[in-house]
XYZ file of C-alpha atoms in Angstrom:
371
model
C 81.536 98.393 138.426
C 79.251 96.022 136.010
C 79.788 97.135 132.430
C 76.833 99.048 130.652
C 76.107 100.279 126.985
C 73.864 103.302 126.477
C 72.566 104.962 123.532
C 72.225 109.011 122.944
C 69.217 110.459 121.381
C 70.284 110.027 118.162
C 71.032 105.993 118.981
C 74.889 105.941 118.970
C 76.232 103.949 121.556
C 78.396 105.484 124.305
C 81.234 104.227 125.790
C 81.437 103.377 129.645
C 84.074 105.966 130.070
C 82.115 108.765 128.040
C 79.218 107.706 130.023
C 81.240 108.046 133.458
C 83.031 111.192 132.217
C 79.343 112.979 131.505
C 77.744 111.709 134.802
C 81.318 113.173 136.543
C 80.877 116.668 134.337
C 76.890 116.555 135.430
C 77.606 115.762 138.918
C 79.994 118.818 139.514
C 82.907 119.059 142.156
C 82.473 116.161 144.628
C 78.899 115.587 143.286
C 77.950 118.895 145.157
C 74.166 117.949 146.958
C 71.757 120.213 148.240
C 73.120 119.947 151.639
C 76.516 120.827 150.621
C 75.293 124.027 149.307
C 74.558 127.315 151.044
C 70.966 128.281 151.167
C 69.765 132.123 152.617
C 66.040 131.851 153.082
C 64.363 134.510 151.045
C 67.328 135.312 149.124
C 66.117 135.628 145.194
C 69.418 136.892 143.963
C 73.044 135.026 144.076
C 76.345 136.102 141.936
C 79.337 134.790 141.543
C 82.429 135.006 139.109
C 83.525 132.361 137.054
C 86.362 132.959 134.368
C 85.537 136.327 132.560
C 81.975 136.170 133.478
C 79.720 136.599 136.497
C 77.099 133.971 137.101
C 73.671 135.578 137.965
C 71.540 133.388 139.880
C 67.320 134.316 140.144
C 64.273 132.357 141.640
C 61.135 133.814 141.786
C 56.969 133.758 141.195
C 56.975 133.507 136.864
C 54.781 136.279 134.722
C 54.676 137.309 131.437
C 57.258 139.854 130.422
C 59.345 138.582 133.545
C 62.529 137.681 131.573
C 62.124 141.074 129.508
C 62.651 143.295 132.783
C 65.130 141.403 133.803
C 67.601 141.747 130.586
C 66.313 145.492 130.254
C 68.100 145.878 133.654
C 70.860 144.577 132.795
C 71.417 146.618 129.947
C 70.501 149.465 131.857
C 73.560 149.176 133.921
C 75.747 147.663 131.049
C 76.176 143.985 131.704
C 76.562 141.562 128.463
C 74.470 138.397 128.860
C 76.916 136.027 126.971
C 74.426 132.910 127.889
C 71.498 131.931 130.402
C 69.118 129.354 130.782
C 65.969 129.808 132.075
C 62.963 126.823 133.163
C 59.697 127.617 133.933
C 57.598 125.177 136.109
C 54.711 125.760 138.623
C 54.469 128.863 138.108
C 58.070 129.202 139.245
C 61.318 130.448 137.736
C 64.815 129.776 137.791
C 67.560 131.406 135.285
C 71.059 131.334 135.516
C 72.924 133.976 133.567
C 76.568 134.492 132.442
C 77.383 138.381 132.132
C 80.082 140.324 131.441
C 80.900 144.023 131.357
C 79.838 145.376 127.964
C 82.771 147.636 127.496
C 85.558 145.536 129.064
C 84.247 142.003 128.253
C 85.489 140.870 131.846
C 83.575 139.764 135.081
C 82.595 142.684 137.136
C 84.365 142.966 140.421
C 83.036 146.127 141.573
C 81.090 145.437 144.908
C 78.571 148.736 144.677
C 78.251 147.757 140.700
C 77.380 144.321 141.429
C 74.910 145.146 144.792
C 73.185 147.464 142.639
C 72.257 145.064 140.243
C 71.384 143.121 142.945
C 69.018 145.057 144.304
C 66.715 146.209 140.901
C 66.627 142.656 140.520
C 65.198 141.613 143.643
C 62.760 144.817 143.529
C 61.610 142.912 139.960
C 61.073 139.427 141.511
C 59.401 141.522 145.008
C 57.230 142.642 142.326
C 56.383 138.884 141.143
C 55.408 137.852 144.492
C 51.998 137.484 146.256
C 52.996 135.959 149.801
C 52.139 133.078 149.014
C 55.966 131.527 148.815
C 59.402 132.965 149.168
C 62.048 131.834 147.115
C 65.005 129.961 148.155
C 68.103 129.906 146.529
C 71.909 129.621 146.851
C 75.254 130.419 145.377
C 77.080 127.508 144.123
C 80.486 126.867 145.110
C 82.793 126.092 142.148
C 81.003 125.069 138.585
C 78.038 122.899 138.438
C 76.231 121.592 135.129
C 73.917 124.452 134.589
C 70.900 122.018 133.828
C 71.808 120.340 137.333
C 71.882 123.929 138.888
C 68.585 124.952 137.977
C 67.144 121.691 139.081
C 68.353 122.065 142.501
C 67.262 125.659 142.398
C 63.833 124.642 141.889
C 64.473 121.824 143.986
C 65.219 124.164 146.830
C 62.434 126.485 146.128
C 60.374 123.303 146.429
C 58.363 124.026 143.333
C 57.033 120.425 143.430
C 54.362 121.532 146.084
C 51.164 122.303 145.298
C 49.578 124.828 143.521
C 49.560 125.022 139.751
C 51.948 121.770 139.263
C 51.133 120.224 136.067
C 49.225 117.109 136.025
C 49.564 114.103 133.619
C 46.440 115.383 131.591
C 48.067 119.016 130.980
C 51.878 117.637 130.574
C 52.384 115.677 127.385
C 55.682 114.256 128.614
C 54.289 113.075 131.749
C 50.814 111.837 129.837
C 50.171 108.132 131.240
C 53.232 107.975 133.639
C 53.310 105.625 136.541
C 56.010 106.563 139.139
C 55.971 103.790 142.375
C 58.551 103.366 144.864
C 58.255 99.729 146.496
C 60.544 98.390 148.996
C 63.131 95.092 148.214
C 62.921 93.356 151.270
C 65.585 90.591 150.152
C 68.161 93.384 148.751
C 67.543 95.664 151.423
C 66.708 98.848 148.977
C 64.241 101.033 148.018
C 62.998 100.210 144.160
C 61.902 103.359 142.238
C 60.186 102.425 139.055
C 59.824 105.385 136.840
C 57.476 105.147 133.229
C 56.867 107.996 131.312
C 57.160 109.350 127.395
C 60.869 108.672 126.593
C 63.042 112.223 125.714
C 66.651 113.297 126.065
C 67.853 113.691 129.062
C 65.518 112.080 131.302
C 67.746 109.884 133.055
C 69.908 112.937 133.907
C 66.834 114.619 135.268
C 65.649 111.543 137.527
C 69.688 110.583 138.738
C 70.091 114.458 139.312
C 66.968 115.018 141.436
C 67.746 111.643 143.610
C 71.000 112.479 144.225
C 70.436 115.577 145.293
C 67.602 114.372 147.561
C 70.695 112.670 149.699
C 69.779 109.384 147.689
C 72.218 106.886 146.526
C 71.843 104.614 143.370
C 73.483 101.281 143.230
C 71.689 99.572 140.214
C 69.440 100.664 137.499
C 67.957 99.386 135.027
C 67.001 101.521 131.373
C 64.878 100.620 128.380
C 62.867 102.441 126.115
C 59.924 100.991 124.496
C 59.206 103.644 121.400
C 57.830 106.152 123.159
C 57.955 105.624 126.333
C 60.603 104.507 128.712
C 60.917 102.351 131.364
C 63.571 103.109 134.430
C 64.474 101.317 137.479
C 66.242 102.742 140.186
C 67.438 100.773 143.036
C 68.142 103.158 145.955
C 68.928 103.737 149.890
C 69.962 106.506 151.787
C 73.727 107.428 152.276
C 73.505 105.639 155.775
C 72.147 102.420 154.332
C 69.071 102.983 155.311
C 65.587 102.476 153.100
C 62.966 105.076 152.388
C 60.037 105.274 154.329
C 56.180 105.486 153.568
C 56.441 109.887 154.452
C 59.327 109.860 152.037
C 57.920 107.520 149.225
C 55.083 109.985 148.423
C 58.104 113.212 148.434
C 59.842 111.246 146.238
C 57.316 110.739 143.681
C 56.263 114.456 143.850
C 59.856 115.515 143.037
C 60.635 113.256 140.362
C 57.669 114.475 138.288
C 58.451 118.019 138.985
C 62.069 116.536 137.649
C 60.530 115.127 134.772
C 58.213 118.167 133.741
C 60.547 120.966 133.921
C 62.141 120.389 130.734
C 58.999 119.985 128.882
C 57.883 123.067 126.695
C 54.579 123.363 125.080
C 53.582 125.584 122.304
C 56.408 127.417 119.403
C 60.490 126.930 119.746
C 61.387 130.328 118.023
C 65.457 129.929 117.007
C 67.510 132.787 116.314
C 70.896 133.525 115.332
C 72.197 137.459 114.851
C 75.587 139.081 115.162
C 76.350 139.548 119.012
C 75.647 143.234 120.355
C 74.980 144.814 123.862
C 71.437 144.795 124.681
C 70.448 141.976 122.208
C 68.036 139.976 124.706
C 66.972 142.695 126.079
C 65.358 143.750 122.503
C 64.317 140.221 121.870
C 62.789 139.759 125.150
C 60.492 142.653 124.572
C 59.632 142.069 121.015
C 58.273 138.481 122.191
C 56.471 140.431 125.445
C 54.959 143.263 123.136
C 53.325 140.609 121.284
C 51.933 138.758 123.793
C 54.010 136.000 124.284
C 55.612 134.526 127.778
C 58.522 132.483 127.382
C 58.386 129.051 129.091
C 61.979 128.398 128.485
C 65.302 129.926 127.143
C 68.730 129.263 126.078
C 71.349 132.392 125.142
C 74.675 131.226 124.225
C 77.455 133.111 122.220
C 79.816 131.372 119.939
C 82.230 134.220 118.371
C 80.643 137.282 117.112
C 77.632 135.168 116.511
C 74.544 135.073 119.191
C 72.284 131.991 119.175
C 69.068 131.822 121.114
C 66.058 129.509 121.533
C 63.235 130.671 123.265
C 59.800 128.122 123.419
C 56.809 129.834 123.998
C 53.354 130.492 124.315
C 50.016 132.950 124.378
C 50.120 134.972 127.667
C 46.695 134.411 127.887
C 46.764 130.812 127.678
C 45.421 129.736 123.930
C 47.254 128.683 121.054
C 50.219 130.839 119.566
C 48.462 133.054 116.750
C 50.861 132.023 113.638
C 49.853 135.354 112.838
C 51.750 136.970 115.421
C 54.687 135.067 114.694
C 54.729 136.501 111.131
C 54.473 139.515 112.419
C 56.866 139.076 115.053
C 59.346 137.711 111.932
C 58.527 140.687 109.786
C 59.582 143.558 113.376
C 62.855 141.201 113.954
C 63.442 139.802 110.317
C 65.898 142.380 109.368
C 68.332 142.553 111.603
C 68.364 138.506 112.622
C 67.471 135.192 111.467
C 64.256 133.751 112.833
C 63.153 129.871 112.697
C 59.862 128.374 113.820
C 59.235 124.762 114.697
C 56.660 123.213 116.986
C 58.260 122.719 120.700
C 58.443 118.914 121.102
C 56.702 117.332 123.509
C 58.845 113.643 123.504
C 61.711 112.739 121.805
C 61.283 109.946 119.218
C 63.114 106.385 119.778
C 65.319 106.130 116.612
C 64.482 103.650 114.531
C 67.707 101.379 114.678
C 67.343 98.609 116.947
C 69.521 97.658 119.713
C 67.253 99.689 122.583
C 66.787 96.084 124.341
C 66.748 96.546 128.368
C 70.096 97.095 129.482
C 71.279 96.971 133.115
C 74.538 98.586 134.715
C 75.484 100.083 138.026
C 77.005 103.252 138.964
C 76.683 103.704 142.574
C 80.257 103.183 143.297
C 80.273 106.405 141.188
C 77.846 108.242 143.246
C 79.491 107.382 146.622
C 82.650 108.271 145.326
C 81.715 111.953 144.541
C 79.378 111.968 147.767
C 82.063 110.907 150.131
């Protein structure tokens, strides 16, 4: 394997066996693929148990107060949401959350518990769809990055079709991107050139996506050229094989469905308060009573302490009143700390140097965890 150097987003340079060791931790057990996985056509809901938590797994048609019903339920019938993520895209959405009993702090393992829960959630998500599209989804075997789960969630659900998919005028990340995929007739592989505003993360979005569409990466080349970035993929199928014209346009569609998914718009709204039963449930409807829909979320726990980051934006569509958000403070100020910053759009390039083009090669990698 050629030797590589790669910066984070801060600019430090990371080794070649951190680097290895994160795309190992990303990929999951044996690089799990969406083919590996088990998908139940018009299944919303999947759970699972991991440790001394159960792993809720949703896809469904987005709407405003969406993620409010769904932690109301939960408290309802006493589960503890010690983290989630949730992604918005396409009018699509995809959460993945990590409960717990609230009186026992263990993973439920009661079968009629756990299908009843099942159940008021999929009446919630029913209630989200207009027959337009069923959701897809799937139980993963084993532990997968979480960011890599929900991108082959929405992956499955094929949320890169159509409809009300962003386009480079409405997506700031995506403004002025070029994607092409070109064939190398003298290497015999499939080049997929990828330019876009630069951010953290991006090149675990694009390897993610292509990986999971059965693709394997032998070279690639990564600069960034403040603010955008410039990525090279060099890429055939796991038989050898090159793409063809059919799959050249799929593969553009999916890698800026890749791309926009982690891009949130409008107010990141931070806040930290002492753990308790019910806590997103209260938040949730605090931000839905005041009219705003949440575009993206992360819940984790540390200790007794709960830390949450929720970005969004006017229900209806315009810009986030700041007077709402004062009064939102003032409803939620006393019982937990509340920060407000602007959602960003792009990350910056940091300002030391050293972000020359560098090249390095980790198919071996891939095939390895493929095989």
């Amino acid at each position: 394997m050629d030797v590589f150097h790669v910066t984070d987003h801060q600019g430090n340079k990371i080794t070649e066996s951190k680097t290895i060791d994160y795309i190992e931790k990303a990929l999951g057990p044996k690089g799990q693929t969406a083919d590996g996985l088990n998908t139940w056509p018009g299944k919303r809901v999947g759970v699972h148990t991991i440790g001394d938590h159960s792993a809720i797994e949703l896809i469904g048609r987005d709407r405003p107060g969406l993620l409010s019903e769904i932690s109301a339920v939960l408290a309802d019938l006493h589960f503890n949401v010690a983290a989630a993520e949730v992604w918005t895209h396409n009018r699509r959405i995809a959460c993945v959350l990590y409960v717990n009993d609230d009186t026992t702090c263990r993973a439920v393992d009661d079968p009629a518990r756990l299908s009843a829960m099942e159940e008021q959630l999929k009446n919630i998500l029913r209630g989200c769809d207009d027959g337009e599209k069923v959701a897809h989804t799937s139980s993963s075997m084993g532990f997968t990055h979480v960011d890599r789960r929900l991108h082959q969630m929405l992956f499955a659900d094929r949320d890169y079709e159509g409809g009300g998919l962003a386009t480079e005028t409405d997506s700031p990340c995506t403004l002025k991107s070029k994607i092409t995929v070109e064939h190398c007739v003298d290497k015999g592989y499939s080049v997929v050139n990828v330019r876009c505003k630069d951010r953290p993360k991006l090149m675990f979005d694009i390897v993610c996506t292509l990986t999971d569409m059965q693709y394997v990466v032998f070279h690639a080349t990564i600069s960034s050229d403040r603010p955008y970035a410039s990525q090279e993929y060099y890429i055939r199928h796991m038989d050898g094989c090159t793409l063809d014209t059919g799959e050249k346009e799929r593969v553009i569609k999916c890698l800026k469905a890749a791309i926009q998914r982690r891009v949130s718009e409008g107010l990141s709204l931070e806040l930290s308060a002492k753990d308790r039963v019910g806590l997103l449930s209260e938040v949730t409807r605090v931000l839905r009573e005041n009219g705003l829909a949440v575009t993206r979320a992360g819940v984790t726990t540390v200790g007794e302490q709960a830390m949450n980051v929720f970005y969004v934006r006017d229900a209806s569509g315009n810009p986030v009143n700041m007077k709402t958000i004062e009064g939102l403070g003032k409803e939620i100020g006393h019982t937990m700390m509340l920060n407000v910053k602007k959602a960003p759009t792009s990350a910056k390039a940091p300002e030391a140097s050293g972000w020359a083009k560098t090249r390095f090669s980790f198919g071996s990698l891939l095939e390895r965890f493929l095989a």
